[in-house]
């Protein structure tokens, strides 16, 4: 078992102040994988103080210097990608090919995208041509608290840490205590890349402890949080007393609208996307809305896809899904499947219990409910597991109404070969993101949601601006 009872503060690995230990569990085997420490107030204060002390010099560093540091971070990250893939596979159960593929690769993609964004970004701009003595100046907001989840570790860490570095901010990262090992490795990468002492700091902890201490800390100017809507609400309330900026990327209950003229692979593609990462993605298309003339066939296609979906331990290579992150999440998904049955949703694939042949590990059977409606809890609550709910619709208007009838608004999906309808429906959907016909958003596109899916955006210029304050200067003197 790995002893990881250390924090990264002010450019050095330090022992926790007086923290409690926590065991990190390998969810495939239900066995201890590592031991970490949960920080206390003294650890949080030390990390924030280091970030505050490093802020003046880093915020004043020229853009070219920050670019050079980010390019070095990318080089080291790529060189240590195999270690990163192994860490995520063990800590959160991502199968080998997924963890060494997109789970690791998306981090490199975000780093490169922010390098591209920073190269083009002007921190000082004229207001407009007819106002030559007005300037808009973008300045780093200050010390940032970055609180990340366990389900896509490097996706969320790089979406927060890299723009903070690019903007000239200093920071304290609190990764999820469920999957902290990849972030500890990321701290090693930043250290090796030459990020100055105090600019980046890492303290492990839970939400009630370090998370609360950071979100309410008077020397923290900005909190960027990804996680549950419940936790996001608590963070917002705690941050209010110090009037700090808060950006939230929260839950989702994405609708996948499949019209009768959608391409032949639309249903299978949507079901696989729902099951990907064991359904532990906030932007998963967990509600499949199918035009009635294609509905019966779609249900059968979803059944076939679920029954063909392999489930196995994370260490194995191949195209399979792994376990849930922990016992609590396993129990929640089992409970929600039972809720769906009691509510009258038609269970057509999967169900409760582990898949055949797996007698330990937090494995869930890929599950499909048909004949659902929006009054059911399985259609309204974020299950965060490989559970797909299908319902029919009769018109474009009805599909949009069903899709928008949710407290969430993160990602929706549209499948149709009618280009005008695709664009029309995309405009009508109340969500921060829409993807059509299997086309994913490009690198640098903003990620974020409407309604209870959060506030703010991550990625590209939008993600960089989250870490900047805007200063308007009138009467600017022309410079020689």
Short mmCIF file of C-alpha atoms in Angstrom, two decimals:
data_model
loop_
_atom_site.label_atom_id
_atom_site.label_comp_id
_atom_site.label_asym_id
_atom_site.label_seq_id
_atom_site.Cartn_x
_atom_site.Cartn_y
_atom_site.Cartn_z
CA UNK A 1 0.00 0.00 0.00
CA UNK A 2 1.27 3.46 -0.91
CA UNK A 3 1.96 5.93 1.89
CA UNK A 4 0.85 9.29 0.48
CA UNK A 5 0.48 11.24 3.72
CA UNK A 6 2.01 14.44 2.38
CA UNK A 7 0.94 17.83 1.08
CA UNK A 8 2.62 20.10 -1.45
CA UNK A 9 2.96 23.58 0.08
CA UNK A 10 5.31 26.39 -0.93
CA UNK A 11 7.29 24.24 -3.35
CA UNK A 12 7.99 21.40 -0.91
CA UNK A 13 6.44 18.15 0.24
CA UNK A 14 5.45 18.58 3.86
CA UNK A 15 3.92 16.45 6.57
CA UNK A 16 0.35 17.26 7.60
CA UNK A 17 -0.12 19.30 10.75
CA UNK A 18 -2.29 16.98 12.86
CA UNK A 19 -4.50 15.37 10.31
CA UNK A 20 -6.50 12.16 10.30
CA UNK A 21 -5.53 9.36 7.92
CA UNK A 22 -7.83 8.08 5.22
CA UNK A 23 -7.54 4.91 3.15
CA UNK A 24 -7.94 5.10 -0.62
CA UNK A 25 -9.76 2.00 -1.87
CA UNK A 26 -9.23 0.25 -5.19
CA UNK A 27 -12.89 -0.07 -6.26
CA UNK A 28 -12.27 -3.07 -8.50
CA UNK A 29 -10.97 -5.19 -5.65
CA UNK A 30 -12.39 -3.43 -2.56
CA UNK A 31 -8.84 -3.41 -1.22
CA UNK A 32 -6.70 -0.64 0.29
CA UNK A 33 -4.54 1.06 -2.34
CA UNK A 34 -3.02 4.05 -0.52
CA UNK A 35 -3.16 6.10 2.66
CA UNK A 36 -3.54 9.88 2.62
CA UNK A 37 -4.03 12.48 5.31
CA UNK A 38 -6.94 14.88 5.56
CA UNK A 39 -5.72 18.38 6.29
CA UNK A 40 -6.87 20.63 9.12
CA UNK A 41 -7.17 24.41 9.46
CA UNK A 42 -3.42 24.85 10.01
CA UNK A 43 -2.64 23.02 6.75
CA UNK A 44 -5.19 25.09 4.85
CA UNK A 45 -3.87 28.32 6.32
CA UNK A 46 -0.28 27.40 5.45
CA UNK A 47 -1.20 26.65 1.85
CA UNK A 48 -3.21 29.85 1.44
CA UNK A 49 -0.41 31.88 3.02
CA UNK A 50 2.11 30.40 0.59
CA UNK A 51 -0.15 31.23 -2.34
CA UNK A 52 -0.69 34.77 -1.06
CA UNK A 53 3.06 35.34 -0.66
CA UNK A 54 3.79 34.07 -4.18
CA UNK A 55 1.07 36.14 -5.83
CA UNK A 56 2.88 39.47 -6.40
CA UNK A 57 5.79 37.96 -8.33
CA UNK A 58 3.78 35.42 -10.33
CA UNK A 59 1.03 37.88 -11.23
CA UNK A 60 3.66 40.27 -12.56
CA UNK A 61 5.45 37.62 -14.63
CA UNK A 62 5.37 38.36 -18.38
CA UNK A 63 3.00 36.31 -20.49
CA UNK A 64 5.91 34.72 -22.34
CA UNK A 65 7.34 33.45 -19.06
CA UNK A 66 4.04 31.87 -18.06
CA UNK A 67 3.76 30.33 -21.53
CA UNK A 68 7.22 28.80 -21.15
CA UNK A 69 6.22 27.25 -17.81
CA UNK A 70 3.00 25.83 -19.28
CA UNK A 71 4.86 24.33 -22.22
CA UNK A 72 7.22 22.62 -19.79
CA UNK A 73 4.25 21.34 -17.77
CA UNK A 74 2.84 19.81 -20.95
CA UNK A 75 6.15 18.14 -21.78
CA UNK A 76 6.47 16.57 -18.34
CA UNK A 77 2.80 15.57 -18.28
CA UNK A 78 3.16 13.70 -21.57
CA UNK A 79 6.34 12.00 -20.42
CA UNK A 80 4.65 10.76 -17.24
CA UNK A 81 1.33 9.88 -18.87
CA UNK A 82 1.70 6.15 -18.20
CA UNK A 83 2.03 6.84 -14.46
CA UNK A 84 -1.01 9.09 -14.63
CA UNK A 85 -3.09 6.45 -16.35
CA UNK A 86 -2.13 3.87 -13.76
CA UNK A 87 -2.98 6.19 -10.87
CA UNK A 88 -6.47 6.96 -12.18
CA UNK A 89 -7.17 3.34 -12.97
CA UNK A 90 -6.35 2.28 -9.42
CA UNK A 91 -7.95 5.17 -7.54
CA UNK A 92 -11.30 5.48 -9.33
CA UNK A 93 -11.64 2.26 -11.30
CA UNK A 94 -11.31 3.56 -14.84
CA UNK A 95 -10.48 0.56 -17.08
CA UNK A 96 -6.92 0.47 -18.39
CA UNK A 97 -7.71 1.59 -21.92
CA UNK A 98 -9.93 4.43 -20.68
CA UNK A 99 -7.52 5.66 -18.01
CA UNK A 100 -4.46 5.50 -20.27
CA UNK A 101 -6.52 6.91 -23.15
CA UNK A 102 -9.01 9.74 -22.80
CA UNK A 103 -8.80 10.06 -19.00
CA UNK A 104 -5.10 10.93 -19.31
CA UNK A 105 -5.18 12.36 -22.83
CA UNK A 106 -7.85 14.94 -22.04
CA UNK A 107 -5.47 16.55 -19.55
CA UNK A 108 -2.84 17.07 -22.25
CA UNK A 109 -5.54 18.37 -24.58
CA UNK A 110 -6.64 21.01 -22.06
CA UNK A 111 -3.07 22.10 -21.31
CA UNK A 112 -2.39 22.60 -25.02
CA UNK A 113 -5.71 24.39 -25.53
CA UNK A 114 -4.92 26.87 -22.77
CA UNK A 115 -1.45 27.44 -24.19
CA UNK A 116 -3.12 28.28 -27.51
CA UNK A 117 -5.58 30.58 -25.74
CA UNK A 118 -2.90 32.38 -23.74
CA UNK A 119 -0.78 32.97 -26.85
CA UNK A 120 -3.64 34.96 -28.40
CA UNK A 121 -5.01 36.64 -25.27
CA UNK A 122 -4.32 40.35 -24.77
CA UNK A 123 -4.30 41.44 -21.14
CA UNK A 124 -4.57 45.07 -22.17
CA UNK A 125 -7.01 46.15 -24.85
CA UNK A 126 -8.46 49.36 -26.21
CA UNK A 127 -12.13 49.79 -25.38
CA UNK A 128 -12.86 50.58 -29.04
CA UNK A 129 -11.44 52.58 -31.92
CA UNK A 130 -13.39 55.75 -31.14
CA UNK A 131 -12.26 55.74 -27.49
CA UNK A 132 -8.45 55.92 -27.79
CA UNK A 133 -7.92 56.94 -24.17
CA UNK A 134 -9.92 54.10 -22.63
CA UNK A 135 -8.22 50.86 -21.72
CA UNK A 136 -9.54 47.49 -20.55
CA UNK A 137 -6.98 45.70 -18.41
CA UNK A 138 -7.31 42.08 -17.32
CA UNK A 139 -5.61 41.29 -14.01
CA UNK A 140 -5.33 38.00 -12.09
CA UNK A 141 -8.06 37.72 -9.49
CA UNK A 142 -5.69 36.50 -6.76
CA UNK A 143 -5.48 33.37 -4.63
CA UNK A 144 -7.79 30.64 -5.95
CA UNK A 145 -9.28 27.59 -4.24
CA UNK A 146 -9.70 24.75 -6.71
CA UNK A 147 -11.91 21.86 -5.57
CA UNK A 148 -12.08 18.91 -7.95
CA UNK A 149 -14.08 15.64 -8.19
CA UNK A 150 -13.08 12.02 -8.58
CA UNK A 151 -14.83 10.98 -11.80
CA UNK A 152 -12.61 12.71 -14.41
CA UNK A 153 -9.60 13.68 -12.27
CA UNK A 154 -7.22 15.17 -14.83
CA UNK A 155 -9.98 16.69 -16.91
CA UNK A 156 -11.08 18.82 -13.96
CA UNK A 157 -7.64 19.48 -12.47
CA UNK A 158 -6.24 20.81 -15.74
CA UNK A 159 -9.40 22.82 -16.48
CA UNK A 160 -8.75 24.71 -13.23
CA UNK A 161 -5.02 24.70 -12.51
CA UNK A 162 -3.81 25.55 -16.02
CA UNK A 163 -5.96 28.67 -16.61
CA UNK A 164 -5.13 29.85 -13.09
CA UNK A 165 -1.43 29.59 -13.93
CA UNK A 166 -2.00 31.23 -17.30
CA UNK A 167 -3.85 34.15 -15.73
CA UNK A 168 -1.13 34.82 -13.17
CA UNK A 169 -3.06 33.52 -10.17
CA UNK A 170 -1.75 31.42 -7.32
CA UNK A 171 -3.77 28.57 -5.91
CA UNK A 172 -4.58 25.76 -3.49
CA UNK A 173 -5.91 22.54 -4.99
CA UNK A 174 -8.10 20.23 -2.95
CA UNK A 175 -8.67 17.08 -5.01
CA UNK A 176 -11.32 14.56 -4.12
CA UNK A 177 -10.29 12.43 -1.17
CA UNK A 178 -11.75 9.48 -3.10
CA UNK A 179 -9.21 9.80 -5.92
CA UNK A 180 -6.25 11.91 -4.76
CA UNK A 181 -3.31 9.98 -6.19
CA UNK A 182 -3.45 11.44 -9.71
CA UNK A 183 -3.42 14.96 -8.25
CA UNK A 184 -0.40 14.16 -6.07
CA UNK A 185 1.32 13.00 -9.24
CA UNK A 186 0.22 16.20 -10.98
CA UNK A 187 1.86 18.19 -8.19
CA UNK A 188 5.10 16.31 -8.91
CA UNK A 189 4.72 17.23 -12.58
CA UNK A 190 4.31 20.93 -11.80
CA UNK A 191 7.28 20.81 -9.46
CA UNK A 192 9.44 19.14 -12.10
CA UNK A 193 8.29 21.69 -14.68
CA UNK A 194 9.56 24.54 -12.53
CA UNK A 195 6.35 26.17 -11.33
CA UNK A 196 7.65 28.62 -8.70
CA UNK A 197 7.26 27.81 -5.01
CA UNK A 198 3.92 28.87 -3.57
CA UNK A 199 2.19 29.35 -6.91
CA UNK A 200 0.61 25.89 -6.76
CA UNK A 201 -0.20 24.16 -3.48
CA UNK A 202 -2.08 20.95 -2.71
CA UNK A 203 -3.84 19.95 0.50
CA UNK A 204 -5.88 16.76 0.70
CA UNK A 205 -9.09 16.87 2.66
CA UNK A 206 -12.82 16.34 2.59
CA UNK A 207 -15.53 18.83 1.74
CA UNK A 208 -16.60 19.45 5.31
CA UNK A 209 -13.02 20.13 6.35
CA UNK A 210 -10.55 21.63 3.88
CA UNK A 211 -13.28 22.38 1.34
CA UNK A 212 -15.19 24.52 3.83
CA UNK A 213 -12.00 26.13 5.13
CA UNK A 214 -10.99 27.18 1.62
CA UNK A 215 -14.38 28.42 0.44
CA UNK A 216 -14.72 30.68 3.47
CA UNK A 217 -11.08 31.77 3.77
CA UNK A 218 -10.70 35.58 3.76
CA UNK A 219 -7.51 35.43 1.67
CA UNK A 220 -9.10 33.34 -1.09
CA UNK A 221 -10.51 35.52 -3.88
CA UNK A 222 -12.06 32.86 -6.09
CA UNK A 223 -13.46 29.34 -5.63
CA UNK A 224 -13.79 26.99 -8.60
CA UNK A 225 -15.72 23.86 -7.67
CA UNK A 226 -16.83 20.80 -9.60
CA UNK A 227 -19.12 18.30 -7.91
CA UNK A 228 -22.66 17.81 -6.74
CA UNK A 229 -25.32 20.51 -6.77
CA UNK A 230 -25.80 20.00 -3.03
CA UNK A 231 -22.13 20.70 -2.31
CA UNK A 232 -22.10 23.63 -4.74
CA UNK A 233 -24.96 25.24 -2.86
CA UNK A 234 -23.11 24.86 0.45
CA UNK A 235 -19.93 26.35 -1.02
CA UNK A 236 -21.82 29.35 -2.38
CA UNK A 237 -23.37 30.05 1.02
CA UNK A 238 -20.04 29.70 2.81
CA UNK A 239 -18.26 31.98 0.33
CA UNK A 240 -20.90 34.70 0.57
CA UNK A 241 -19.61 36.24 3.80
CA UNK A 242 -16.31 37.15 2.15
CA UNK A 243 -17.96 38.17 -1.16
CA UNK A 244 -15.63 36.07 -3.26
CA UNK A 245 -16.30 34.91 -6.79
CA UNK A 246 -17.56 31.33 -7.11
CA UNK A 247 -17.68 29.20 -10.25
CA UNK A 248 -19.65 25.96 -10.10
CA UNK A 249 -19.77 22.98 -12.47
CA UNK A 250 -22.45 20.75 -10.98
CA UNK A 251 -24.79 17.91 -11.86
CA UNK A 252 -26.62 17.03 -15.03
CA UNK A 253 -29.43 14.92 -16.42
CA UNK A 254 -28.80 15.15 -20.14
CA UNK A 255 -31.51 14.44 -22.69
CA UNK A 256 -30.61 12.66 -25.92
CA UNK A 257 -33.35 13.48 -28.46
CA UNK A 258 -33.49 10.88 -31.22
CA UNK A 259 -35.76 11.79 -34.12
CA UNK A 260 -37.09 9.16 -36.51
CA UNK A 261 -34.65 10.26 -39.22
CA UNK A 262 -31.57 9.94 -37.00
CA UNK A 263 -28.69 7.88 -38.36
CA UNK A 264 -28.82 4.09 -37.78
CA UNK A 265 -26.17 4.17 -35.02
CA UNK A 266 -27.78 6.92 -32.94
CA UNK A 267 -29.36 4.71 -30.28
CA UNK A 268 -26.36 2.45 -29.80
CA UNK A 269 -24.04 5.46 -29.72
CA UNK A 270 -26.22 7.15 -27.10
CA UNK A 271 -26.44 4.07 -24.89
CA UNK A 272 -22.67 3.51 -25.02
CA UNK A 273 -22.13 7.17 -24.15
CA UNK A 274 -24.45 6.79 -21.17
CA UNK A 275 -22.56 3.74 -19.91
CA UNK A 276 -19.09 5.23 -20.56
CA UNK A 277 -16.98 5.76 -17.42
CA UNK A 278 -19.57 3.54 -15.68
CA UNK A 279 -22.11 6.35 -16.06
CA UNK A 280 -20.07 8.56 -13.72
CA UNK A 281 -20.12 11.67 -15.90
CA UNK A 282 -22.16 14.80 -15.22
CA UNK A 283 -22.73 15.27 -18.97
CA UNK A 284 -23.90 11.70 -19.63
CA UNK A 285 -26.99 11.38 -21.88
CA UNK A 286 -29.01 9.46 -19.31
CA UNK A 287 -32.49 10.37 -20.66
CA UNK A 288 -33.12 9.03 -24.15
CA UNK A 289 -36.12 10.64 -25.86
CA UNK A 290 -37.17 8.75 -29.00
CA UNK A 291 -39.72 9.72 -31.63
CA UNK A 292 -42.60 7.26 -31.32
CA UNK A 293 -42.31 5.72 -34.79
CA UNK A 294 -38.80 4.58 -33.92
CA UNK A 295 -39.40 3.92 -30.23
CA UNK A 296 -39.90 0.13 -30.12
CA UNK A 297 -36.85 -0.49 -32.28
CA UNK A 298 -34.81 1.92 -30.16
CA UNK A 299 -35.72 0.11 -26.95
CA UNK A 300 -34.52 -3.18 -28.44
CA UNK A 301 -31.30 -1.57 -29.66
CA UNK A 302 -30.67 -0.20 -26.16
CA UNK A 303 -31.31 -3.65 -24.66
CA UNK A 304 -28.86 -5.22 -27.11
CA UNK A 305 -26.25 -2.58 -26.33
CA UNK A 306 -26.60 -2.99 -22.57
CA UNK A 307 -26.41 -6.77 -22.77
CA UNK A 308 -23.32 -6.56 -24.97
CA UNK A 309 -21.57 -4.14 -22.62
CA UNK A 310 -18.76 -5.95 -20.82
CA UNK A 311 -18.03 -5.16 -17.17
CA UNK A 312 -14.70 -6.07 -15.59
CA UNK A 313 -11.87 -4.97 -13.33
CA UNK A 314 -9.98 -1.81 -14.18
CA UNK A 315 -6.59 -3.51 -14.60
CA UNK A 316 -7.72 -5.40 -17.71
CA UNK A 317 -7.31 -4.01 -21.19
CA UNK A 318 -10.25 -3.96 -23.56
CA UNK A 319 -13.55 -2.21 -24.19
CA UNK A 320 -15.39 -2.67 -20.90
CA UNK A 321 -16.68 -0.53 -18.07
CA UNK A 322 -15.31 -0.68 -14.56
CA UNK A 323 -16.74 -0.34 -11.05
CA UNK A 324 -18.42 2.52 -9.25
CA UNK A 325 -16.06 4.67 -7.22
CA UNK A 326 -17.06 3.35 -3.78
CA UNK A 327 -19.60 1.48 -1.68
CA UNK A 328 -21.76 4.56 -1.17
CA UNK A 329 -22.10 5.18 -4.88
CA UNK A 330 -22.76 1.49 -5.52
CA UNK A 331 -25.53 1.54 -2.92
CA UNK A 332 -27.03 4.71 -4.37
CA UNK A 333 -27.24 3.25 -7.87
CA UNK A 334 -28.75 0.00 -6.56
CA UNK A 335 -31.31 2.04 -4.63
CA UNK A 336 -32.22 4.14 -7.68
CA UNK A 337 -32.74 1.02 -9.79
CA UNK A 338 -35.15 -0.23 -7.13
CA UNK A 339 -36.88 3.18 -7.16
CA UNK A 340 -37.35 2.95 -10.92
CA UNK A 341 -38.96 -0.47 -10.62
CA UNK A 342 -41.31 0.74 -7.87
CA UNK A 343 -42.24 3.83 -9.91
CA UNK A 344 -43.40 1.67 -12.80
CA UNK A 345 -40.56 2.18 -15.24
CA UNK A 346 -40.19 -0.96 -17.36
CA UNK A 347 -36.90 -2.70 -16.56
CA UNK A 348 -35.77 -4.16 -19.88
CA UNK A 349 -32.05 -4.74 -19.22
CA UNK A 350 -29.78 -5.07 -16.20
CA UNK A 351 -31.20 -4.52 -12.74
CA UNK A 352 -29.91 -4.77 -9.20
CA UNK A 353 -26.91 -6.81 -8.10
CA UNK A 354 -23.48 -7.31 -9.58
CA UNK A 355 -22.89 -8.61 -13.11
CA UNK A 356 -22.48 -12.35 -13.41
CA UNK A 357 -18.98 -13.56 -12.49
CA UNK A 358 -18.07 -10.57 -10.32
CA UNK A 359 -18.50 -11.31 -6.64
CA UNK A 360 -16.54 -8.36 -5.29
CA UNK A 361 -15.86 -4.81 -6.39
CA UNK A 362 -18.42 -2.05 -6.82
CA UNK A 363 -19.72 -3.29 -10.15
CA UNK A 364 -23.17 -2.44 -11.49
CA UNK A 365 -25.13 -4.08 -14.28
CA UNK A 366 -25.71 -1.76 -17.27
CA UNK A 367 -29.40 -1.03 -16.87
CA UNK A 368 -32.15 0.21 -19.20
CA UNK A 369 -35.61 1.43 -18.22
CA UNK A 370 -38.27 1.92 -20.91
CA UNK A 371 -41.67 3.65 -20.81
CA UNK A 372 -40.41 6.32 -18.43
CA UNK A 373 -41.95 9.73 -17.82
CA UNK A 374 -40.67 12.96 -16.32
CA UNK A 375 -42.59 12.46 -13.07
CA UNK A 376 -40.32 9.54 -12.16
CA UNK A 377 -37.33 10.08 -9.87
CA UNK A 378 -35.13 8.06 -12.24
CA UNK A 379 -35.84 10.72 -14.89
CA UNK A 380 -35.29 13.67 -12.57
CA UNK A 381 -32.41 12.71 -10.27
CA UNK A 382 -28.79 12.37 -11.28
CA UNK A 383 -28.11 8.66 -10.68
CA UNK A 384 -24.42 8.81 -11.68
CA UNK A 385 -24.29 5.21 -12.79
CA UNK A 386 -24.81 3.14 -15.98
CA UNK A 387 -28.60 3.57 -15.98
CA UNK A 388 -30.43 4.68 -19.14
CA UNK A 389 -34.07 5.84 -19.09
CA UNK A 390 -36.07 5.90 -22.35
CA UNK A 391 -39.32 7.69 -23.13
CA UNK A 392 -41.23 8.32 -26.38
CA UNK A 393 -42.32 11.66 -27.86
CA UNK A 394 -44.67 12.59 -30.68
CA UNK A 395 -43.48 16.01 -31.85
CA UNK A 396 -40.49 18.29 -31.86
CA UNK A 397 -42.26 20.61 -29.46
CA UNK A 398 -42.93 17.77 -27.00
CA UNK A 399 -39.32 16.58 -27.17
CA UNK A 400 -38.05 20.04 -26.29
CA UNK A 401 -40.58 20.33 -23.46
CA UNK A 402 -39.51 17.00 -21.95
CA UNK A 403 -35.82 17.79 -22.36
CA UNK A 404 -36.14 21.17 -20.66
CA UNK A 405 -38.36 19.88 -17.84
CA UNK A 406 -35.48 19.35 -15.41
CA UNK A 407 -33.69 21.39 -12.75
CA UNK A 408 -30.45 20.70 -14.61
CA UNK A 409 -29.06 22.19 -17.79
CA UNK A 410 -25.57 20.90 -18.53
CA UNK A 411 -25.45 18.96 -21.82
CA UNK A 412 -28.19 17.86 -24.20
CA UNK A 413 -27.92 15.87 -27.40
CA UNK A 414 -29.78 15.98 -30.72
CA UNK A 415 -29.85 13.20 -33.34
CA UNK A 416 -31.42 14.04 -36.71
CA UNK A 417 -30.39 14.29 -40.36
CA UNK A 418 -32.55 17.40 -40.80
CA UNK A 419 -29.99 20.21 -40.49
CA UNK A 420 -32.54 22.97 -39.95
CA UNK A 421 -34.30 21.01 -37.23
CA UNK A 422 -30.99 20.18 -35.54
CA UNK A 423 -30.07 23.85 -35.30
CA UNK A 424 -33.58 24.86 -34.27
CA UNK A 425 -33.73 22.33 -31.44
CA UNK A 426 -30.20 23.18 -30.27
CA UNK A 427 -31.28 26.81 -29.85
CA UNK A 428 -34.40 25.80 -27.91
CA UNK A 429 -32.66 23.51 -25.40
CA UNK A 430 -31.91 25.11 -22.04
CA UNK A 431 -28.41 23.85 -21.45
CA UNK A 432 -24.89 25.17 -21.52
CA UNK A 433 -23.86 22.65 -24.15
CA UNK A 434 -25.52 20.77 -27.02
CA UNK A 435 -23.89 18.05 -29.10
CA UNK A 436 -25.41 16.79 -32.32
CA UNK A 437 -25.13 13.52 -34.24
CA UNK A 438 -22.14 12.24 -32.29
CA UNK A 439 -20.06 15.37 -32.85
CA UNK A 440 -18.21 16.34 -29.69
CA UNK A 441 -17.26 19.89 -28.88
CA UNK A 442 -13.76 20.93 -29.96
CA UNK A 443 -10.84 21.69 -27.65
CA UNK A 444 -11.19 25.15 -26.18
CA UNK A 445 -15.00 25.16 -26.26
CA UNK A 446 -16.58 26.36 -22.99
CA UNK A 447 -17.85 23.74 -20.55
CA UNK A 448 -20.61 24.64 -18.11
CA UNK A 449 -24.33 24.64 -17.52
CA UNK A 450 -27.58 26.48 -16.96
CA UNK A 451 -29.87 26.32 -13.91
CA UNK A 452 -28.74 23.91 -11.17
CA UNK A 453 -25.93 22.62 -13.36
CA UNK A 454 -23.88 25.58 -12.23
CA UNK A 455 -22.40 28.95 -13.05
CA UNK A 456 -19.34 29.98 -15.01
CA UNK A 457 -17.49 28.25 -17.82
CA UNK A 458 -14.31 26.23 -18.11
CA UNK A 459 -12.12 25.93 -21.20
CA UNK A 460 -10.77 28.35 -23.79
CA UNK A 461 -10.91 32.14 -23.39
CA UNK A 462 -14.04 31.76 -21.24
CA UNK A 463 -12.16 29.57 -18.79
CA UNK A 464 -9.20 31.96 -18.68
CA UNK A 465 -11.43 34.96 -18.00
CA UNK A 466 -12.87 33.20 -14.94
CA UNK A 467 -9.51 33.86 -13.26
CA UNK A 468 -9.26 37.51 -14.27
CA UNK A 469 -10.63 40.78 -12.97
CA UNK A 470 -11.57 43.49 -15.48
CA UNK A 471 -10.28 47.01 -14.89
CA UNK A 472 -11.61 49.91 -16.98
CA UNK A 473 -9.27 52.92 -17.20
CA UNK A 474 -10.47 56.23 -18.67
CA UNK A 475 -8.12 59.04 -19.70
CA UNK A 476 -5.26 56.68 -20.54
CA UNK A 477 -2.16 58.63 -21.57
CA UNK A 478 -0.76 57.68 -24.99
CA UNK A 479 2.62 56.02 -24.55
CA UNK A 480 5.62 57.15 -26.56
#
